[in-house]
Tab-separated table of C-alpha atoms in Angstrom:
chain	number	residue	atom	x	y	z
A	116	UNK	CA	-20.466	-20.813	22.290
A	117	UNK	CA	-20.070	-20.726	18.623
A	118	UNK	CA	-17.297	-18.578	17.456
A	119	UNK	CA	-18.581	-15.410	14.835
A	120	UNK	CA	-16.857	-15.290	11.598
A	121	UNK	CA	-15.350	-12.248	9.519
A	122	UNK	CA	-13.841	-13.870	6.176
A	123	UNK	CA	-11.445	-11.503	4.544
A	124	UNK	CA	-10.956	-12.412	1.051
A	125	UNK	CA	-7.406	-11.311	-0.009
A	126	UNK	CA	-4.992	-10.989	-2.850
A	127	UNK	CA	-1.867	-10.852	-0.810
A	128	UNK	CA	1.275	-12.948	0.323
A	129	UNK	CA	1.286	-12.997	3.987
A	130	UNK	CA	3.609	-11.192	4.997
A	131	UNK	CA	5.462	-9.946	8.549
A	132	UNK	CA	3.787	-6.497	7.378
A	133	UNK	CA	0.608	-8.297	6.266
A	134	UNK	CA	0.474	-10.111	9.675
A	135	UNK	CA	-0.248	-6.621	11.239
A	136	UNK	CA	-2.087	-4.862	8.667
A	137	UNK	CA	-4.782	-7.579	8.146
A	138	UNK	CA	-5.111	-7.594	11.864
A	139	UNK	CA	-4.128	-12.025	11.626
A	140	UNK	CA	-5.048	-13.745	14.909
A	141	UNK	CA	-6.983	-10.430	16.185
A	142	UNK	CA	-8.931	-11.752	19.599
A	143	UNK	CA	-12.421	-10.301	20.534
A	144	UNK	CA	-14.948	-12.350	22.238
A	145	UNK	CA	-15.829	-14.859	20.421
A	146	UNK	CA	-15.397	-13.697	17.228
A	147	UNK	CA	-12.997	-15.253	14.859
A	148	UNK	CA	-11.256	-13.320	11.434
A	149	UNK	CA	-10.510	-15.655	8.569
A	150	UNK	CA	-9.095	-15.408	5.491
A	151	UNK	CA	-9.139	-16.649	1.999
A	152	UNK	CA	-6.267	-15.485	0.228
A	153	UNK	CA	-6.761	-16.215	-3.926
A	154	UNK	CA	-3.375	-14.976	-4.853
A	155	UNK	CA	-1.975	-18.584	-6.216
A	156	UNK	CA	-5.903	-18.761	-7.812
A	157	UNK	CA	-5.255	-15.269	-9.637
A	158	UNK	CA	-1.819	-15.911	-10.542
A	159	UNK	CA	0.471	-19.275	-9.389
A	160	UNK	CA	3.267	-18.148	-10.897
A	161	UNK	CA	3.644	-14.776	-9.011
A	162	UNK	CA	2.512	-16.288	-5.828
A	163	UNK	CA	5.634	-18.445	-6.302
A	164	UNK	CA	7.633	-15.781	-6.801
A	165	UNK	CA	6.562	-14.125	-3.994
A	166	UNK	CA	6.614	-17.041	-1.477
A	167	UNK	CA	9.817	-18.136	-2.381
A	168	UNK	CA	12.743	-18.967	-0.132
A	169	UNK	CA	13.980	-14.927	1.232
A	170	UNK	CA	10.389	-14.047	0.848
A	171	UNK	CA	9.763	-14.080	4.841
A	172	UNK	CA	6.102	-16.419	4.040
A	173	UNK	CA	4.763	-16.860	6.657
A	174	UNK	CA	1.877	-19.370	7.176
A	175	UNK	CA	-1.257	-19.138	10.280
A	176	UNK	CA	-3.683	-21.838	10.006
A	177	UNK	CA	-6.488	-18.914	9.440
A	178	UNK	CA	-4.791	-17.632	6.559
A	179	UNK	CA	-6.127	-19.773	3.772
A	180	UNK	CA	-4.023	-20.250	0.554
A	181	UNK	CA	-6.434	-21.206	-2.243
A	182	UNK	CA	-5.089	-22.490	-5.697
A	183	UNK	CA	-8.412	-24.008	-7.053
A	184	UNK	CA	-11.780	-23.998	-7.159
A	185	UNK	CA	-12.017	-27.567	-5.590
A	186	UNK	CA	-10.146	-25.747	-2.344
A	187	UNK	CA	-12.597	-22.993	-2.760
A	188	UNK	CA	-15.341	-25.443	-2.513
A	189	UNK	CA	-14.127	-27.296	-0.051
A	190	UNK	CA	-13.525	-24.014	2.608
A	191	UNK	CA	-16.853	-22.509	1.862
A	192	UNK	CA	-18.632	-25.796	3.249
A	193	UNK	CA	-16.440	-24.892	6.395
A	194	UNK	CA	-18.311	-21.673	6.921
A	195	UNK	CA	-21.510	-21.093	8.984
A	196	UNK	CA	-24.796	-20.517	8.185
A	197	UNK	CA	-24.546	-17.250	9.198
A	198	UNK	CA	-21.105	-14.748	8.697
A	199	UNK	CA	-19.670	-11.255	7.628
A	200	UNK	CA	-17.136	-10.965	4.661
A	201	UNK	CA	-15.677	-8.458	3.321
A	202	UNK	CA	-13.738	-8.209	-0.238
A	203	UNK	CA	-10.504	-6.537	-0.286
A	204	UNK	CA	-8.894	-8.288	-2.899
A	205	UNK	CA	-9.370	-5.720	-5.884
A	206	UNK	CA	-10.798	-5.136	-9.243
A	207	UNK	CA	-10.024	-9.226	-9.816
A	208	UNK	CA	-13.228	-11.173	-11.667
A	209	UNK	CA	-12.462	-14.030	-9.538
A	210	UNK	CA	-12.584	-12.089	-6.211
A	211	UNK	CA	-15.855	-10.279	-7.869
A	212	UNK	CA	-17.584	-13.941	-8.492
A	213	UNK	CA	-16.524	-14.923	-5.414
A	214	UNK	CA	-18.062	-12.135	-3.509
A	215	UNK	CA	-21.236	-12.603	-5.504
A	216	UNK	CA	-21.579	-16.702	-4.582
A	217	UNK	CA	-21.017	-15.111	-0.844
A	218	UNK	CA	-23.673	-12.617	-1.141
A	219	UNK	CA	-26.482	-15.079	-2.481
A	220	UNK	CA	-25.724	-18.006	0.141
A	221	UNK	CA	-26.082	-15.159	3.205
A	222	UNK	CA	-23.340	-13.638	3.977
A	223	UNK	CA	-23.344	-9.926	5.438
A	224	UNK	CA	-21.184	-7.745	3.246
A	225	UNK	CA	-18.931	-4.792	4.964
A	226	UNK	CA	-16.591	-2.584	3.258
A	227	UNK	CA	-13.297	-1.547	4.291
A	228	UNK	CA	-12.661	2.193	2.562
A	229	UNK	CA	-9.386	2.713	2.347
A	230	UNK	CA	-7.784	5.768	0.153
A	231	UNK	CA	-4.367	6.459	-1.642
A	232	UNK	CA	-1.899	9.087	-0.148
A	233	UNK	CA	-3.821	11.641	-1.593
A	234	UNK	CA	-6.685	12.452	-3.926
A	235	UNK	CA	-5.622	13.905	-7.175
A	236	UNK	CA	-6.716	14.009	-10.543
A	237	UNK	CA	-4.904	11.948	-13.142
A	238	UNK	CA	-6.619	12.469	-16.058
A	239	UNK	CA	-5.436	16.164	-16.849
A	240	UNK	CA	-4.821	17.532	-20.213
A	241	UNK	CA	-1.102	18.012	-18.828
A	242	UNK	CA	-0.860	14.330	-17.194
A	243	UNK	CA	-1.418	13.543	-20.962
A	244	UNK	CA	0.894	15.970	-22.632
A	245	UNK	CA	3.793	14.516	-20.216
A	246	UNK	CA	2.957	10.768	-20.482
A	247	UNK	CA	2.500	10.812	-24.294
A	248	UNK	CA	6.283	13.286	-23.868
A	249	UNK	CA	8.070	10.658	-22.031
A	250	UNK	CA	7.225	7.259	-23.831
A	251	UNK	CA	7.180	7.037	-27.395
A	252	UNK	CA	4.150	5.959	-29.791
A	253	UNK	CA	5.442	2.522	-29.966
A	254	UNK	CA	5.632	1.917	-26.274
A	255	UNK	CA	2.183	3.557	-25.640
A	256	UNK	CA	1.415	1.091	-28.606
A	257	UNK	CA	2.281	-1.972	-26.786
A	258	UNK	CA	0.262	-1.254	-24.105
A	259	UNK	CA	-2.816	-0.506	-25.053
A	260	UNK	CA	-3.945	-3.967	-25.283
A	261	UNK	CA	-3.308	-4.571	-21.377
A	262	UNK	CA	-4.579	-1.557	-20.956
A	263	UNK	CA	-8.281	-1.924	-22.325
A	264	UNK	CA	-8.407	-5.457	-21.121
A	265	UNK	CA	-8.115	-4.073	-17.999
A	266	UNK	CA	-10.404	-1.466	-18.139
A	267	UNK	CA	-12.581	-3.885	-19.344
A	268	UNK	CA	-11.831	-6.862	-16.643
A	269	UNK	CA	-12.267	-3.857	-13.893
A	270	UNK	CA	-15.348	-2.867	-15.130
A	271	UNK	CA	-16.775	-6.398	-15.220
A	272	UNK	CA	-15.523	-7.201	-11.949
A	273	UNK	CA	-17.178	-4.104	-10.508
A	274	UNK	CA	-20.655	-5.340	-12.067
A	275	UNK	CA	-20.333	-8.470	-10.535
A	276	UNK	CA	-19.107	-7.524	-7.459
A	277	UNK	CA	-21.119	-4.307	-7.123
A	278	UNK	CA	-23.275	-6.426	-4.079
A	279	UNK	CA	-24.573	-3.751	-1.059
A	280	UNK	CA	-22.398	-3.488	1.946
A	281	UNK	CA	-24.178	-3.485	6.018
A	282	UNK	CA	-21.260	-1.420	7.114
A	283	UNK	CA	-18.811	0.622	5.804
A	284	UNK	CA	-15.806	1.238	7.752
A	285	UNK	CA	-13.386	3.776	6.717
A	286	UNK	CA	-9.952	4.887	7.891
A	287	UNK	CA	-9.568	8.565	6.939
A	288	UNK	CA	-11.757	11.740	6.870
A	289	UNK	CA	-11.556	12.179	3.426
A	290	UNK	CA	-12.678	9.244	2.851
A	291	UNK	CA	-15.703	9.696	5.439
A	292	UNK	CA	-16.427	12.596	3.989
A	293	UNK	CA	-16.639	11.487	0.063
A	294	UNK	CA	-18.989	8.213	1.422
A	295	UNK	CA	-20.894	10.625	4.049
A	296	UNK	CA	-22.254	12.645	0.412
A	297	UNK	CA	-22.296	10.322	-2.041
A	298	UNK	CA	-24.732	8.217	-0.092
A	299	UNK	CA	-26.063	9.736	2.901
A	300	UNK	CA	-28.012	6.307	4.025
A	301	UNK	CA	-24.959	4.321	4.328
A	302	UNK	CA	-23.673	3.391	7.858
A	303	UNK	CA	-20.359	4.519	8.225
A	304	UNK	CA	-17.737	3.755	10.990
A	305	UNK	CA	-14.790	5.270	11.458
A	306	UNK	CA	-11.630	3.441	12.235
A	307	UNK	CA	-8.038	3.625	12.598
A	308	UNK	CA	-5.259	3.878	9.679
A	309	UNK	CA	-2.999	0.982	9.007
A	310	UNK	CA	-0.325	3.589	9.643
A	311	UNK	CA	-1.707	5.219	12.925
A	312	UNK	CA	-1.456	1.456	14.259
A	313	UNK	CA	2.278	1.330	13.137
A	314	UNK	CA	3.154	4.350	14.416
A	315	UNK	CA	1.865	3.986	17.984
A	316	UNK	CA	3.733	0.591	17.646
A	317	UNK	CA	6.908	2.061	17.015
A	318	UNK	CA	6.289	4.942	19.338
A	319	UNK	CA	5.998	2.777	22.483
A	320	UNK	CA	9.544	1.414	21.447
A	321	UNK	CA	12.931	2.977	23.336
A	322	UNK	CA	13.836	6.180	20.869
A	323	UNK	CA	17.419	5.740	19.326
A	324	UNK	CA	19.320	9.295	18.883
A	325	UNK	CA	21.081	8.335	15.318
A	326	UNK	CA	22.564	10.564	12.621
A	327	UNK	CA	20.536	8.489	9.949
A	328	UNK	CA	18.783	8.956	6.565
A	329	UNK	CA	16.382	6.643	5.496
A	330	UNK	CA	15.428	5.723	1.934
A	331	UNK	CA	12.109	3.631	1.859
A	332	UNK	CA	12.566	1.241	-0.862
A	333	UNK	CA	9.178	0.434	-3.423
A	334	UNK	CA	10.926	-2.199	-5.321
A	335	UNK	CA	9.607	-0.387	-7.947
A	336	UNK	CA	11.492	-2.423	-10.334
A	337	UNK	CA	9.416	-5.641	-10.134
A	338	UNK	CA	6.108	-4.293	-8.989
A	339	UNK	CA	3.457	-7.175	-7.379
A	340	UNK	CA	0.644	-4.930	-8.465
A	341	UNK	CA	1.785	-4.723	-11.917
A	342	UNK	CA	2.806	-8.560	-12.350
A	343	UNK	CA	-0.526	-9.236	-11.055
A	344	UNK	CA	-2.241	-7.284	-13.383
A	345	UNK	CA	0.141	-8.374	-16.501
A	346	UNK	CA	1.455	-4.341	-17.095
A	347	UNK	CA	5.079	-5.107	-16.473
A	348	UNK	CA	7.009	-3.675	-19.216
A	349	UNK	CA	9.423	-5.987	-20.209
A	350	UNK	CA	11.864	-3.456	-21.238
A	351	UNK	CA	12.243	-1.731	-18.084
A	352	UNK	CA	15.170	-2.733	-16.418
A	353	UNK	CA	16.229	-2.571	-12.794
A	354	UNK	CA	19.449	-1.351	-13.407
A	355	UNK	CA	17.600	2.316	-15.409
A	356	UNK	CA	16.056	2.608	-11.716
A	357	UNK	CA	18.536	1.503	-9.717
A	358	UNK	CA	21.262	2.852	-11.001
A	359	UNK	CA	21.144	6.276	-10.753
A	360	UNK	CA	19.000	6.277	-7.665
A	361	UNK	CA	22.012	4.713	-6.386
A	362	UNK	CA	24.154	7.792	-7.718
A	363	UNK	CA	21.580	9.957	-5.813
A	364	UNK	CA	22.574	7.846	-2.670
A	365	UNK	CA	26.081	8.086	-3.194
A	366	UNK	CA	26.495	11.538	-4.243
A	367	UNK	CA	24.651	12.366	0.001
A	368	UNK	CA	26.662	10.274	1.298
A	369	UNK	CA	30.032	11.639	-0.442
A	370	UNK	CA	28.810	14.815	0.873
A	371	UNK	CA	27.376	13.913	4.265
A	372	UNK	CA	29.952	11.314	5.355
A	373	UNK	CA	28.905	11.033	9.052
A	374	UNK	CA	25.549	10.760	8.055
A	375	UNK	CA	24.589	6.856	7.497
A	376	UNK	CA	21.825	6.004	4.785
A	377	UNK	CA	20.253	2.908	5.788
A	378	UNK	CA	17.463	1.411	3.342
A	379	UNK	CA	14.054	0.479	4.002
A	380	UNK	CA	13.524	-2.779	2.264
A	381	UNK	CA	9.440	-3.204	0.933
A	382	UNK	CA	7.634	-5.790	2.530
A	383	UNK	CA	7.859	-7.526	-0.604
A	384	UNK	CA	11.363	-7.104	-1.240
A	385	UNK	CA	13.323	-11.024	-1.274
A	386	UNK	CA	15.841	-10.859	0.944
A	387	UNK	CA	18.085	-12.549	-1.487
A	388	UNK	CA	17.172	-9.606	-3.823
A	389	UNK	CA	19.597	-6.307	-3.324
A	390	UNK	CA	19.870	-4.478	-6.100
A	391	UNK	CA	22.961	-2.027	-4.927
A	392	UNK	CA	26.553	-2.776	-3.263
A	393	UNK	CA	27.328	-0.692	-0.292
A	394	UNK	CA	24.226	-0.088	1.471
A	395	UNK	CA	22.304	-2.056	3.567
A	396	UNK	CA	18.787	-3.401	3.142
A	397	UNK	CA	16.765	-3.406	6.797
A	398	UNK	CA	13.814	-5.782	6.242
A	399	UNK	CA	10.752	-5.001	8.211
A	400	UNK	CA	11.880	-2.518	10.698
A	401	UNK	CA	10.728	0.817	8.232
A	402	UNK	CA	8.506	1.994	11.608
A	403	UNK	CA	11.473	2.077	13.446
A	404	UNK	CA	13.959	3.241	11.077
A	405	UNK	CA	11.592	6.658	10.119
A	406	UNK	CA	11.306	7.127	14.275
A	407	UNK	CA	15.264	7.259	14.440
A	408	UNK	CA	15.841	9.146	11.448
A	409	UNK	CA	17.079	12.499	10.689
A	410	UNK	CA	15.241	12.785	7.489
A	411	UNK	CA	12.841	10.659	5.051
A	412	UNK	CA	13.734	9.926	1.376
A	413	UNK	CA	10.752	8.585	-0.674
A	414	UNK	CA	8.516	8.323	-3.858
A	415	UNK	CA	4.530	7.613	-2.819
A	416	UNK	CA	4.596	5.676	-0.535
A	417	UNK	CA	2.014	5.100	3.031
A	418	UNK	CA	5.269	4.660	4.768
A	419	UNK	CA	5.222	8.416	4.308
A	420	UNK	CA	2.412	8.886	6.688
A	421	UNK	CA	4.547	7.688	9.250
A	422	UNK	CA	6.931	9.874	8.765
A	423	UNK	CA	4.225	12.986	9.035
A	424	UNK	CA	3.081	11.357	12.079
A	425	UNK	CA	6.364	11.628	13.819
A	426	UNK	CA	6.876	14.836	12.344
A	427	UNK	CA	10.379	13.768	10.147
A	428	UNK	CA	11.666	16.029	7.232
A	429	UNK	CA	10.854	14.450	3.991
A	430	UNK	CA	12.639	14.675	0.527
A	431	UNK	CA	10.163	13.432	-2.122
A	432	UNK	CA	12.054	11.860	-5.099
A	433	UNK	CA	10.371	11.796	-8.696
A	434	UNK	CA	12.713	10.084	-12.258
A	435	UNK	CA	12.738	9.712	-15.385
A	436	UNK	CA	11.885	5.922	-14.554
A	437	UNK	CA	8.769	6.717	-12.821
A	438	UNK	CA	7.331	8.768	-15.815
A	439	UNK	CA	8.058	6.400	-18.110
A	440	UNK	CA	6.267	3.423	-16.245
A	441	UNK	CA	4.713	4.710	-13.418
A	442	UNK	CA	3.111	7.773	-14.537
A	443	UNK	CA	0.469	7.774	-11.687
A	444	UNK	CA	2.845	7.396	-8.787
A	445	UNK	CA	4.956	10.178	-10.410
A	446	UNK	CA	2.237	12.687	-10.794
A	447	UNK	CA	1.095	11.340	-6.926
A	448	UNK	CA	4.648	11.728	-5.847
A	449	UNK	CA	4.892	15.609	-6.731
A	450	UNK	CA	1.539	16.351	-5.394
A	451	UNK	CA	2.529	14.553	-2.075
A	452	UNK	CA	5.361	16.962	-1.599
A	453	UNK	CA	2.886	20.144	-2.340
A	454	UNK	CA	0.623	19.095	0.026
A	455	UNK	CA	3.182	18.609	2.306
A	456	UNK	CA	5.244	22.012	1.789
A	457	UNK	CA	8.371	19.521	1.407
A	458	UNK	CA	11.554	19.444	-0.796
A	459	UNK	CA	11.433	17.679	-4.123
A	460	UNK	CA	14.335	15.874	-6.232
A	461	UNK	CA	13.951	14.907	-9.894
A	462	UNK	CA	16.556	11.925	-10.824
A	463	UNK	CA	17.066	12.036	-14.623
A	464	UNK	CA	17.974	8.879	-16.557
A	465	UNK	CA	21.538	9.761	-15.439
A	466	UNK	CA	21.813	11.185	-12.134
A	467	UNK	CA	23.420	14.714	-12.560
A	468	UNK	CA	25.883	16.104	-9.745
A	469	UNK	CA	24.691	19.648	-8.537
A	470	UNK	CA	24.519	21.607	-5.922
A	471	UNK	CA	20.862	22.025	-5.499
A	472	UNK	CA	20.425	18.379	-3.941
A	473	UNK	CA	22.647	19.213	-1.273
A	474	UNK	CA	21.221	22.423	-0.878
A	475	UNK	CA	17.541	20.894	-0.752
A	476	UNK	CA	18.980	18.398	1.900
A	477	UNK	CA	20.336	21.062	4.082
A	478	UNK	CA	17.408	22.934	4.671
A	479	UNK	CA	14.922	20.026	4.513
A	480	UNK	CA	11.958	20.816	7.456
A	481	UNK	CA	8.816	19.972	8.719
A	482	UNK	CA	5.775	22.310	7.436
A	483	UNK	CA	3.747	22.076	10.433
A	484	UNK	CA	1.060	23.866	9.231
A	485	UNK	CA	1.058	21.475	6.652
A	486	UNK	CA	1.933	18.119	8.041
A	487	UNK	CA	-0.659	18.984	10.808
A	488	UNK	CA	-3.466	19.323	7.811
A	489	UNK	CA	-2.501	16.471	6.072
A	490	UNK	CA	-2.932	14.258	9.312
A	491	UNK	CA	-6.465	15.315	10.036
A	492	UNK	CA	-7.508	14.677	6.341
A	493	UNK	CA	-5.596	11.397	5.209
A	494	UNK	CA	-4.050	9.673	8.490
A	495	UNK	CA	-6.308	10.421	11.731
A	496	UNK	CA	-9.340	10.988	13.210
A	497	UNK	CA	-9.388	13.470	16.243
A	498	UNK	CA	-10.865	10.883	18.208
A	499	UNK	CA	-10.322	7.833	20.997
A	500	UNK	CA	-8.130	5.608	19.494
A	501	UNK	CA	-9.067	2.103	20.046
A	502	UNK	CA	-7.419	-0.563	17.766
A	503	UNK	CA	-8.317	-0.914	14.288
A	504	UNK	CA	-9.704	-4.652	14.234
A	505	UNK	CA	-11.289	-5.108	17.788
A	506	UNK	CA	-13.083	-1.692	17.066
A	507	UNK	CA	-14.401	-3.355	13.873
A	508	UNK	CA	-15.402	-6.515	15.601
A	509	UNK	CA	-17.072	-4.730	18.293
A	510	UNK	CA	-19.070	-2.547	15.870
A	511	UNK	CA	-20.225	-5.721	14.724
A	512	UNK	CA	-21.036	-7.068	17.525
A	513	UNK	CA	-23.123	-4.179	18.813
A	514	UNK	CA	-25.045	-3.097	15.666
A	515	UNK	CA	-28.331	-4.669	16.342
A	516	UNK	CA	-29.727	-4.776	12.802
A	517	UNK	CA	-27.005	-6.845	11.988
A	518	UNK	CA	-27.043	-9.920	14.488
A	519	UNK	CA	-26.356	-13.247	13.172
């Protein structure tokens, strides 16, 4: 019997945390997942960087690398008359014109609705006021041109790329709900989170009893998203992050000596790339590492979710760094820790010694009440859980309109 093909067209390095979260080398029937991944296409360079030696690559012969269009070319004769795709690459014209070519010669599009942490509005009058406060005119200056080009590149890319979807699955009930009103004709499955799949992982796993605190690492300092989309201000340095988030660090564990801080290296972090003395970087073990912990110390960040699902007191930590060049994940960051009912820690450009971060460590709790709603509305449907990519695979399978 001929196998049934999903193509996932992707953007990303693969990845130990990839491996898992694009479901690689899922098994269902006779259904087979592939994927085109177009990050050296997009970008050679970065997918270099980020594929280097320390990078933890891996390669799976249905994860396809593609670096030109003759490659393109040559896997899209490979493909059957007849398959699904989906596009989860982004707002990138070359994933857009590739999802149009796929959509003339037959294929059956399905979306996969994902969400941030949280649903907030940006674009406030006082978003504004504190962006335009915390960068001068000259650095607001020198981005504006990346920033229109790529307001303009998104907005092309969403006109070419705007094709209609069979399916759309989604993973949260916010996200069900927002689809559900905005188009009430649209078929909508719901599926599990990324993060409800890690932390039943983890959870089946032999609980440690540590005296731990766990910082989960962004490597904010040379961000894939914003190399890829050519914002990376080349003034930042890593040391104006790094170095008094490091003071943070060392001014809890001055205080808290038989307390142990372990960090929670990104997935993208290069293993050759530590960026403070004294502490130690634990690569792809963050699951595990928030299950044994005492408490959670974070920006935005999914890994978050994990922590809410297994109920772990959270710090949130905003800077000086993040307002200056990543507004967004600032504003996110403080509205995460609302939402949440948790603690909240602002790191200047200098990290100032006071007593109110050891007093917001001490009584650092769970807000049930709180963690509880969050969960229902961002992490996890009150329903059977069944496995993120066979349950997608199975819908397929079983929706008759949409036999190949």
């Amino acid at each position: 019997m001929n196998s049934k093909v999903l193509l996932m067209i992707v953007h990303q390095p693969l990845t130990k945390h990839n491996f898992i979260r694009l479901g690689v080398n899922t098994k269902y029937k006779n259904w087979k997942i592939i994927y085109w991944s177009i990050l050296p296409f997009i970008n050679k360079k970065i997918y270099i960087d980020f594929t280097k030696e320390g990078s933890r690559h891996l390669k799976n012969k249905n994860y396809k690398e593609i670096s030109s269009l003759m490659e393109l070319i040559k896997e899209k004769k490979k493909l059957p008359k007849n398959f699904f795709y989906s596009n989860s690459a982004g707002n990138y014209l070359i994933a857009s014109i590739i999802d149009r070519i796929l959509y003339i010669s037959g294929g059956k599009k399905i979306s996969l609705e994902y969400n941030t942490e949280l649903d907030i509005d940006i674009f406030t009058i006082g978003n504004f006021i504190e962006y335009f406060r915390k960068n001068s005119f000259l650095r607001i200056l020198r981005r504006a041109p990346y920033m229109i080009s790529k307001k303009f590149l998104e907005y092309l890319s969403n006109k070419i790329g705007s094709t209609p979807s069979s399916l759309s699955f989604v993973f949260n009930n916010n996200v069900y709900q927002k689809i559900k009103k905005k188009n009430q004709k649209t078929s909508i499955i719901k599926v599990d989170s990324p993060e409800l799949e890690l932390f039943l992982k983890a959870k089946k796993r032999r609980k440690k009893i540590t005296s731990n605190i766990v910082f989960i690492d962004d490597v904010v300092e040379g961000s894939f998203d914003d190399k890829l989309g050519y914002a990376q201000d080349r003034y930042r340095r890593s040391i104006d992050y790094w170095g008094p988030t490091g003071n943070l660090l060392n001014h809890i564990k001055n205080y808290f000596p038989n307390y142990k801080i372990l960090i929670a290296a990104h997935h993208r972090r290069n293993e050759n790339d530590i960026p403070i003395k004294n502490y130690k970087f634990y690569f792809d073990q963050t699951s595990e590492l928030i299950k044994n912990t005492k408490l959670v110390l974070c920006h935005n960040s999914f890994a978050c979710q994990i922590a809410v699902l297994f109920k772990k007191p959270i710090i949130f930590l905003t800077s000086d760094y993040y307002q200056k060049y990543h507004h967004h994940s600032h504003v996110l960051t403080i509205e995460l820790s609302k939402a949440l009912g948790t603690q909240l820690i602002h790191i200047g450009k200098n990290f100032d010694k006071n007593s109110s971060v050891i007093k917001k460590i001490k009584q650092a709790k769970i807000n049930t009440l709180k963690y509880e709603e969050y969960r229902k509305k961002y992490i996890q449907f009150d329903s059977k859980i069944h496995g993120r990519w066979k349950n997608i695979l199975k819908n397929l399978d079983s929706n008759k309109s949409l036999i190949l």
